[in-house]
Structure formats: C-alpha cells, structure tokens
Tab-separated table of C-alpha atoms in Angstrom:
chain	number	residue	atom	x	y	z
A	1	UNK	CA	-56.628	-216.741	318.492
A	2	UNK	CA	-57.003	-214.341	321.529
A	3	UNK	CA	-57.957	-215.570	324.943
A	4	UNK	CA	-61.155	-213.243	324.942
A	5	UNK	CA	-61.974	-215.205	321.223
A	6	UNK	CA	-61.415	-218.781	322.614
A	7	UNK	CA	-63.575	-218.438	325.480
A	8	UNK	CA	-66.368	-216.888	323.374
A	9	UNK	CA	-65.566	-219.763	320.845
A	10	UNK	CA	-66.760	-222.102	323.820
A	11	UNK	CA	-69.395	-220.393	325.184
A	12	UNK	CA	-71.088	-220.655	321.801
A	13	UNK	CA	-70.296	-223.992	321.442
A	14	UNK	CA	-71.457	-225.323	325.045
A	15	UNK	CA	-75.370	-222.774	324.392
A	16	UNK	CA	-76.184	-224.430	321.092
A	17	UNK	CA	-74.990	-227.914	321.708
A	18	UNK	CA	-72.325	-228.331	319.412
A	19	UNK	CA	-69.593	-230.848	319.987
A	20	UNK	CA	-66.742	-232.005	317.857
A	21	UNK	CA	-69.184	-234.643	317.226
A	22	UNK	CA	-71.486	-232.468	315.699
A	23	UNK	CA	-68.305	-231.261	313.702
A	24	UNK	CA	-67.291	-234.935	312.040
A	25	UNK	CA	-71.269	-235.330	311.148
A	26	UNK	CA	-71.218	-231.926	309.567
A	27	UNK	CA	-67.859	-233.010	307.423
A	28	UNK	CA	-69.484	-235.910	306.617
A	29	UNK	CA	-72.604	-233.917	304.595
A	30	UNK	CA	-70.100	-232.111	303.349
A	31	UNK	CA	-68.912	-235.151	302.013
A	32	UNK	CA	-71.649	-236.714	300.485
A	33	UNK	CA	-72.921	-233.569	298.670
A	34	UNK	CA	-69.442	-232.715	297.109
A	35	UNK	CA	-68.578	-235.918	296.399
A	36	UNK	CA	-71.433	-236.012	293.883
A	37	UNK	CA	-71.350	-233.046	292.390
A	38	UNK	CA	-68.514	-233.820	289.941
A	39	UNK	CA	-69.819	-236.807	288.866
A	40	UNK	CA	-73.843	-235.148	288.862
A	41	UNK	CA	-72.475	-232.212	286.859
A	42	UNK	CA	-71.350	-234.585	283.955
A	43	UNK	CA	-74.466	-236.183	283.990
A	44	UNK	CA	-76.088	-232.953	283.927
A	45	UNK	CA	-73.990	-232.157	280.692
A	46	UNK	CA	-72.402	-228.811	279.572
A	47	UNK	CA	-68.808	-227.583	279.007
A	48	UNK	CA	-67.054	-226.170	282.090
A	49	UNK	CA	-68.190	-222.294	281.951
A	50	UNK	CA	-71.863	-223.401	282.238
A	51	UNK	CA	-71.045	-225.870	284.629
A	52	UNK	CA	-69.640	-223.212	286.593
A	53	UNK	CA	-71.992	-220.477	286.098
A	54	UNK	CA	-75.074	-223.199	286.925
A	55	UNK	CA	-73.176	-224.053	290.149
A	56	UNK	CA	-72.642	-220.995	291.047
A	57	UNK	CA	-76.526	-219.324	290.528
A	58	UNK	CA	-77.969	-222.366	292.372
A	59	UNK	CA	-75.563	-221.595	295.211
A	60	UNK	CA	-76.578	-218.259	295.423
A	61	UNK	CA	-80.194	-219.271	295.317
A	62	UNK	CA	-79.505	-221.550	298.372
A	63	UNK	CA	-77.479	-218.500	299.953
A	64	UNK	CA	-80.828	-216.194	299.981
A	65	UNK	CA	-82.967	-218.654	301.406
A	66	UNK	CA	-80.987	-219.201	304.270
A	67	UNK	CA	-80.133	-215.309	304.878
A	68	UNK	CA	-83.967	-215.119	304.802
A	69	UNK	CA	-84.962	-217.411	307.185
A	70	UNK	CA	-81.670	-217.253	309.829
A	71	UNK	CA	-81.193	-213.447	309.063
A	72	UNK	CA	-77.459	-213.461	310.448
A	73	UNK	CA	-75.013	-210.319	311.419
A	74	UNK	CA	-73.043	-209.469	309.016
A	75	UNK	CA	-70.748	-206.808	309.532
A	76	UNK	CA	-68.342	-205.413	306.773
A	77	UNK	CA	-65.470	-207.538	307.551
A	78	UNK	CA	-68.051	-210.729	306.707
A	79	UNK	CA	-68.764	-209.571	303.639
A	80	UNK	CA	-65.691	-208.658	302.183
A	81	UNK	CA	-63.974	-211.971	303.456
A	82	UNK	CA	-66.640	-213.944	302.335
A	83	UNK	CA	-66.758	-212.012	298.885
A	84	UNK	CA	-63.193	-212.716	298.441
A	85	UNK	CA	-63.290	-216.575	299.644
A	86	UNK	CA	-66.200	-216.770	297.032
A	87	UNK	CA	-63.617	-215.330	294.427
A	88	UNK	CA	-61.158	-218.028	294.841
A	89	UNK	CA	-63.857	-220.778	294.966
A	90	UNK	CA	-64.870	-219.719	291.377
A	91	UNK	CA	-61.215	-220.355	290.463
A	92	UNK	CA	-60.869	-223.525	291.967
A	93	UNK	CA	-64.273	-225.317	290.570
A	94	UNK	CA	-64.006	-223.680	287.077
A	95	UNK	CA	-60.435	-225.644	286.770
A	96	UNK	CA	-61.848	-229.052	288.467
A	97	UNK	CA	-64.270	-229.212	286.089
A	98	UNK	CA	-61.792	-228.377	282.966
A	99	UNK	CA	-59.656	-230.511	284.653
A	100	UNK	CA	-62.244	-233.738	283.751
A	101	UNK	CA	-62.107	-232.725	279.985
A	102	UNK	CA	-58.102	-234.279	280.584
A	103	UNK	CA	-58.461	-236.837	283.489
A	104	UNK	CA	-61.687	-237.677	283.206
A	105	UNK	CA	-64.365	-238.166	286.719
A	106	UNK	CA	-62.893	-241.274	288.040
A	107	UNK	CA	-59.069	-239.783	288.267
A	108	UNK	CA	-60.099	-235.871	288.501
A	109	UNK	CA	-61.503	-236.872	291.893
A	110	UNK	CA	-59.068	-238.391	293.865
A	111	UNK	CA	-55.892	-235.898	292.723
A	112	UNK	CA	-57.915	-233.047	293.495
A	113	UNK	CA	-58.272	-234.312	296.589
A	114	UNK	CA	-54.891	-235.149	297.447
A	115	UNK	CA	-53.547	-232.080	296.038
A	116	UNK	CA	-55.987	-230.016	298.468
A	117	UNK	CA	-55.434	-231.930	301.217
A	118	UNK	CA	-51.426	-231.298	301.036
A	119	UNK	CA	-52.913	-227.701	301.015
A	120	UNK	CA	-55.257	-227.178	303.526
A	121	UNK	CA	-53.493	-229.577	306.107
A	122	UNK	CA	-50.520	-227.355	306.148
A	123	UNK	CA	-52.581	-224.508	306.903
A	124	UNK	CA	-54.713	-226.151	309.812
A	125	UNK	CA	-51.260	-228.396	311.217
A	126	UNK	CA	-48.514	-225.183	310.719
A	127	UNK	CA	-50.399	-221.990	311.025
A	128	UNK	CA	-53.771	-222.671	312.814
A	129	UNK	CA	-51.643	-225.325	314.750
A	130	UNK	CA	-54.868	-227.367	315.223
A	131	UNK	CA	-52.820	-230.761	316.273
A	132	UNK	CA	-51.218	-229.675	319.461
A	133	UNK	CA	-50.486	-233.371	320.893
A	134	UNK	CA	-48.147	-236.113	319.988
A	135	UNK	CA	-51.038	-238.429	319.662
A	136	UNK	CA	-53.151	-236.350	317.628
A	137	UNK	CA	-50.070	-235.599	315.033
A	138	UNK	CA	-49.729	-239.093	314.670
A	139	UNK	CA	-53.215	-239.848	314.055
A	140	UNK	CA	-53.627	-236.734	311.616
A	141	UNK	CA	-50.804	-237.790	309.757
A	142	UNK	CA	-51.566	-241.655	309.722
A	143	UNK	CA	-55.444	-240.623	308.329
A	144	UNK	CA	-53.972	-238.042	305.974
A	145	UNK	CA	-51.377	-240.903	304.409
A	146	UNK	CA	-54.368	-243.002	303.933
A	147	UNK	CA	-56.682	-240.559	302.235
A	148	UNK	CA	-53.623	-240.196	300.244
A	149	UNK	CA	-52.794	-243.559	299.064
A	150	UNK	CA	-56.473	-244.038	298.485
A	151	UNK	CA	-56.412	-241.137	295.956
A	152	UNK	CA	-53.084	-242.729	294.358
A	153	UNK	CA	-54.676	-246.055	294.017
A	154	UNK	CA	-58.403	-244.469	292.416
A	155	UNK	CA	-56.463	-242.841	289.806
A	156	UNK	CA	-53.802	-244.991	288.358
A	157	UNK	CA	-53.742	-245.390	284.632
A	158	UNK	CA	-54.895	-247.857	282.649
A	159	UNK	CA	-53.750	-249.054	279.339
A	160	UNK	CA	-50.849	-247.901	277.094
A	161	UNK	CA	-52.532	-244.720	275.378
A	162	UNK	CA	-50.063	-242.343	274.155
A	163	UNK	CA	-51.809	-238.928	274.677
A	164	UNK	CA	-51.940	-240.557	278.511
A	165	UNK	CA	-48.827	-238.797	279.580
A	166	UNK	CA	-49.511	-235.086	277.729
A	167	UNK	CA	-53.809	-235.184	279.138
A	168	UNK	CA	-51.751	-235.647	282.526
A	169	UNK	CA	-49.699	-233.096	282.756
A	170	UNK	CA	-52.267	-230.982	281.041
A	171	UNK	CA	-55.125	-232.185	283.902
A	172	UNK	CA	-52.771	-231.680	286.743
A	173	UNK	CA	-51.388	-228.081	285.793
A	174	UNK	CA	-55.199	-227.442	285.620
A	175	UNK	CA	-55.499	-228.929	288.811
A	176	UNK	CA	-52.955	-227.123	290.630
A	177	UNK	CA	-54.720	-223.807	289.694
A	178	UNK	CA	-57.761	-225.342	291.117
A	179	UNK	CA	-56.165	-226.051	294.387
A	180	UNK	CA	-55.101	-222.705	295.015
A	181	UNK	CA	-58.629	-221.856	294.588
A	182	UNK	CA	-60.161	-223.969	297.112
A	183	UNK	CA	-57.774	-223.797	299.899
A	184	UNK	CA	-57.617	-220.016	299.389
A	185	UNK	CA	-61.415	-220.157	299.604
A	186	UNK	CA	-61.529	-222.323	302.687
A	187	UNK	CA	-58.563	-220.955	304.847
A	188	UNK	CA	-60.240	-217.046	304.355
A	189	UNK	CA	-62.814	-218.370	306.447
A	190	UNK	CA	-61.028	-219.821	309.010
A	191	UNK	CA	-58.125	-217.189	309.317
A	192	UNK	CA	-60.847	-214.771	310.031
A	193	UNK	CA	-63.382	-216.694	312.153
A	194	UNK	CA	-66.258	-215.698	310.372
A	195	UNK	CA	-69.869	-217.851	311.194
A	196	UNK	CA	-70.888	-219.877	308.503
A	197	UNK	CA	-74.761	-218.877	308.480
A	198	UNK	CA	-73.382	-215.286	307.622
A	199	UNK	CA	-70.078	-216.394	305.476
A	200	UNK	CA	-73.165	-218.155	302.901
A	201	UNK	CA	-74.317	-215.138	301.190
A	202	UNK	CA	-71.380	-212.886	300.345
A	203	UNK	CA	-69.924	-215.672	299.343
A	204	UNK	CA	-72.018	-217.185	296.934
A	205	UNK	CA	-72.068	-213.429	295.668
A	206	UNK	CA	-68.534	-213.568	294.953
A	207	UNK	CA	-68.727	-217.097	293.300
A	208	UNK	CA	-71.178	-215.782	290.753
A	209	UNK	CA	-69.639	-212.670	290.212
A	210	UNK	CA	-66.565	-214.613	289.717
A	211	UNK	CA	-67.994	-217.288	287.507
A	212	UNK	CA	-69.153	-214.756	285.087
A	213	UNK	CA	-65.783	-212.771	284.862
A	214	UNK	CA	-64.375	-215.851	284.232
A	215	UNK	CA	-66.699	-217.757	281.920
A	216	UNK	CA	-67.713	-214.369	280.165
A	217	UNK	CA	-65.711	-214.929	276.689
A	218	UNK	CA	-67.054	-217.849	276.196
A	219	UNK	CA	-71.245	-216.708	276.912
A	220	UNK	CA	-72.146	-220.048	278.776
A	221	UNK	CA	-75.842	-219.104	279.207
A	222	UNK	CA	-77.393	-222.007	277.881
A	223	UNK	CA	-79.463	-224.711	278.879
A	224	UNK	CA	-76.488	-226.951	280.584
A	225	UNK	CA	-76.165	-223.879	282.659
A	226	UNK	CA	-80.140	-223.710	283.961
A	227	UNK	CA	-79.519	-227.333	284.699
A	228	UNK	CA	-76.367	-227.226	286.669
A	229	UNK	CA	-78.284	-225.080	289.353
A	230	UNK	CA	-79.312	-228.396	290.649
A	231	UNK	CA	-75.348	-228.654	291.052
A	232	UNK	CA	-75.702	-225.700	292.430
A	233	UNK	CA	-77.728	-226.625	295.415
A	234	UNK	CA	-75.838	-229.889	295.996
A	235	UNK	CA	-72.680	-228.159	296.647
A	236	UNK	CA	-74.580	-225.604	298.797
A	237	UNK	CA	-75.688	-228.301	301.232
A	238	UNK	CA	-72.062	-229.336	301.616
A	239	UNK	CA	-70.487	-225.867	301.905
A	240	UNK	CA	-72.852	-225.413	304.748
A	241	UNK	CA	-71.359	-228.788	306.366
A	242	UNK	CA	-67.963	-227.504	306.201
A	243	UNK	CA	-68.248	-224.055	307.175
A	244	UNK	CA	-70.224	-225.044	310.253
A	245	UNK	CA	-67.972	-228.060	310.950
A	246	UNK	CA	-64.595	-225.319	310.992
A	247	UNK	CA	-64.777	-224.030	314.061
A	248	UNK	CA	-65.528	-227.541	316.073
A	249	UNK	CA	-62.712	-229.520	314.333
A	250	UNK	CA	-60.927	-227.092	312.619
A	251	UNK	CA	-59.660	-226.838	309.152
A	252	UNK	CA	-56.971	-229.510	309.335
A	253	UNK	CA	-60.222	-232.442	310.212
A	254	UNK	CA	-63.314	-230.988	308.663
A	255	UNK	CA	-61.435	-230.428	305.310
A	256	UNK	CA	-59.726	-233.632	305.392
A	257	UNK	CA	-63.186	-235.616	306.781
A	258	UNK	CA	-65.355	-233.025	303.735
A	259	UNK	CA	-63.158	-234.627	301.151
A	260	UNK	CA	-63.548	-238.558	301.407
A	261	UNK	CA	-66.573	-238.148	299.635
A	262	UNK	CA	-64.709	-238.725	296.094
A	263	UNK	CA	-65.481	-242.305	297.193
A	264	UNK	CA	-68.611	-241.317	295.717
A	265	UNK	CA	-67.879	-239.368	292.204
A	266	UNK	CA	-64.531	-242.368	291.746
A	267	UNK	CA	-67.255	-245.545	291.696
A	268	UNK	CA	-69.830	-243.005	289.700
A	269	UNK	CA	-67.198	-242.491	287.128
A	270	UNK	CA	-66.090	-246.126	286.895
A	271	UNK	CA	-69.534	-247.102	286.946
A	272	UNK	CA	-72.185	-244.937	285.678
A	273	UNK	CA	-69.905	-243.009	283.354
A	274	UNK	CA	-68.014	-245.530	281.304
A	275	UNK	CA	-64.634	-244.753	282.391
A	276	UNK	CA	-61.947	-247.875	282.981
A	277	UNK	CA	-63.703	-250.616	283.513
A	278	UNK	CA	-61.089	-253.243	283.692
A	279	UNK	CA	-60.637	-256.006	286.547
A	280	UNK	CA	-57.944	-254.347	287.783
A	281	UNK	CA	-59.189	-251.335	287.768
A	282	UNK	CA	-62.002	-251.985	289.792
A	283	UNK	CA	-59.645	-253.927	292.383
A	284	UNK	CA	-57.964	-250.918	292.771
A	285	UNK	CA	-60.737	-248.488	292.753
A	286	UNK	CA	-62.617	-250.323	295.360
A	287	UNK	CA	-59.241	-250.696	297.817
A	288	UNK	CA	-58.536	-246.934	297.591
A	289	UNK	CA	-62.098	-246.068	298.685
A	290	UNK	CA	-60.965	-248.828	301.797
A	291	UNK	CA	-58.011	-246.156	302.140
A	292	UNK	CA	-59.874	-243.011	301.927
A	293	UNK	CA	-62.466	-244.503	304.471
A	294	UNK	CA	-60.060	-245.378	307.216
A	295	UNK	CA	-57.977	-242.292	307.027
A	296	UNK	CA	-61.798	-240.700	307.301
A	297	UNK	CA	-62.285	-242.435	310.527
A	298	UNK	CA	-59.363	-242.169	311.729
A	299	UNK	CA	-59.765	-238.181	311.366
A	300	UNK	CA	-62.266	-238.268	313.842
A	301	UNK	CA	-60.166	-238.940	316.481
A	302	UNK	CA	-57.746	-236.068	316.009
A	303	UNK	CA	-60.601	-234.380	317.966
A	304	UNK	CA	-61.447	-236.784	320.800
C-alpha cells in the first residue's frame, strides 16, 4: 500500500476509535453469524439453488437498509469490485451448500474451513504480507495449525460405509470450487481497499445476480427459498463483521478469527441434526472445537 494510503488508513482508524481490538470483536460476529448459517439453512429446508437464492435476497435486503441509513461513497471502482467479489461469493456458497448433500453439516464445516483458510492465509501472509515479525509468523502459523487440526478432528469418518470414500471425493471436489469462491470474494476487497459500509450493496447485487445465473435451470423459487432470507440476514450480519474487521487485522486474522465459528454448525450437526452420534465421535468433535478455539485466540495476538 502507498505511504499517502497508510497514513490515511490511520487517520481513520485513530477519528472513529477503531483498534485491532475492535477488529478481533468484529471477526468474532462474523463468526457466530456464519457459523450458523449452514447448519440454520438445513433446518430451514430446501435443495441448494433455493438455499442460495434465499441467502442471497435476504442479503440484499440487509444491503439496502444499511445504504439507506449510512448512505456511503461509492465511486465506480466500489461498485464494480464489489459486484465482482459478490460474483465469486455466489460460487462459493452455492457449492458449500451442495457440498452437505455429500458430507453432510457436521464434516462440510470444518473442511471448508480448512480448505479456505490454506487460501486466504496465503494471500494475507505472501502478498498482503500482513505478518511482518518473527513473533507474529510464529503465532499465525501456531493458531492456523490449530484451527487446522481442529477441522481434521470435527470431520473424521465414522463407520465402515462403502459409498464413504466416493461422497468424499465427490464433497471435496465440490468444496474446492467453493473455496475459490470465497477467497476470491474476500481478497477483491482487500486487494482494493474498499470500505465495508460501501462494499455491502454492490455486492449483495452481484450475489443475487449470481445466484440466479447459477440456480436458473433448476427455477428454485419456492417456499425453501422465501425462508432462507432469514439465512440471508444471518450471513449479512457476519459479512459486515469481516469486511469492517479487514482493514484493522487484515485478511490473514479476521478471516482466520471469522471462521472458528464452525464450532457452532459442527455441534449443531452432531446434535440437532442427527449426524454421527457415536462416543467417539463426540470425543472428537468436542476436542477439535478445543483446537479451533485456541488457534482463535491465539489469532488475536498476531495483532498486539
């Protein structure tokens, strides 16, 4: 980033209050809501085109309200990035929620996760280089390998099922389309510096516009797609988080910190939704949400 950007970067920061303290909490909504929306969405009910679709008109319900109330500038370049970035987020929820029809909640979670993290990390460590000290590499890396090995020990199989194997390659070539979605959708934002009160609206624009090129073949508008608004809004709430946390902790933390929430949608699929219910299971569950909670906290103090 320029020298003229960086100081501006501060100026803002030091006017409004913001801290990288005020980043983490941010994250941390960011967190909560998306962590629930996977396992919400199933409740919910509907295929993954309405799923989408719902998600995506609920965002872009949330996206108005805000424009109306904070109004932000948006020049051209804000509305094309954020048009594209909404693009790519289209891509990568559409597959996450196919991806469940293979892995299920409890194990679509975690290797999401994991496999965005890889993603996004390299981005925010190699070309935003957002860990400039020894201390904070080793830290990063230390809170990344236990968000990791969290996600590895959440999604382990169970049983001796023969279709096991051929849903799992299935789920995770689904999921690697859905990763390139995401990080594509989060990086834009941060390779361009644009503010998240203006990034909101363009790019909930470009999520619906993508849902329904993408969903169109298969006419999701149905009843499971009114509901999944609710989705909608939920994942709104935690977009917000994120974009607003970027710029305070950068993409490397606020990613990493917006994604331990699959604590949340792992126990609601184990739990609430039937799925693996064994002793083990649990025991393993319940120490990989230990995992993805200290490499959580220990992202926080990449930025102290």
């Amino acid at each position: 980033m320029p020298q003229s950007k960086k100081v501006f970067t501060v100026y803002i920061k030091s006017k409004m209050g913001y801290t990288p303290m005020t980043g983490i909490l941010l994250a941390l909504v960011a967190a909560v809501s998306w962590g629930s929306i996977v396992f919400v969405s199933n409740k919910l009910g509907g295929d993954e085109d309405s799923q989408t679709l719902g998600t995506t008109l609920g965002a872009l319900f949330f996206a108005i309200v805000v424009y109306l109330f904070k109004k932000p500038d948006m020049p051209n370049v804000v509305w094309a990035v954020g048009f594209i970035s909404g693009l790519f987020w289209s891509v990568g929820q559409k597959n996450q929620f196919g991806a469940v029809r293979y892995l299920g909640v409890a194990k679509t979670g975690p290797m999401s996760t994991g496999l965005q993290l890889i993603g996004t990390t390299f981005f925010g460590v190699f070309i935003f280089k957002e860990w400039q000290t020894t201390m904070s590499i080793i830290i990063g890396i230390s809170s990344l390998v236990c968000i990791i090995v969290g996600a590895v020990l959440t999604s382990l199989n169970q049983g001796d099922d023969k279709d096991q194997g051929k849903s799992l390659k299935k789920g995770l070539l689904v999921l690697l389309l859905s990763t390139a979605g995401f990080v594509g959708y989060v990086v834009l934002i941060r390779w361009f510096h644009i503010d998240g009160w203006a990034a909101i609206l363009p790019q909930a624009i470009g999520m619906v516009t993508g849902a329904f090129l993408i969903t169109l073949r298969h006419r999701p508008y149905n009843k499971y797609a009114v509901r999944n608004m609710l989705t909608g809004l939920i994942w709104s709430t935690g977009n917000l988080g994120l974009l607003l946390a970027l710029p305070l902790v950068g993409v490397a933390t606020s990613f990493s910190l917006s994604q331990t929430g699959i604590v949340i949608s792992t126990i609601g699929g184990l739990f609430f939704l039937n799925e693996r219910k064994s002793k083990k299971q649990v025991i393993m569950v319940l120490l990989g949400c230990l995992f993805i909670i200290a490499g959580g906290v220990l992202l926080g103090y990449t930025k102290r």
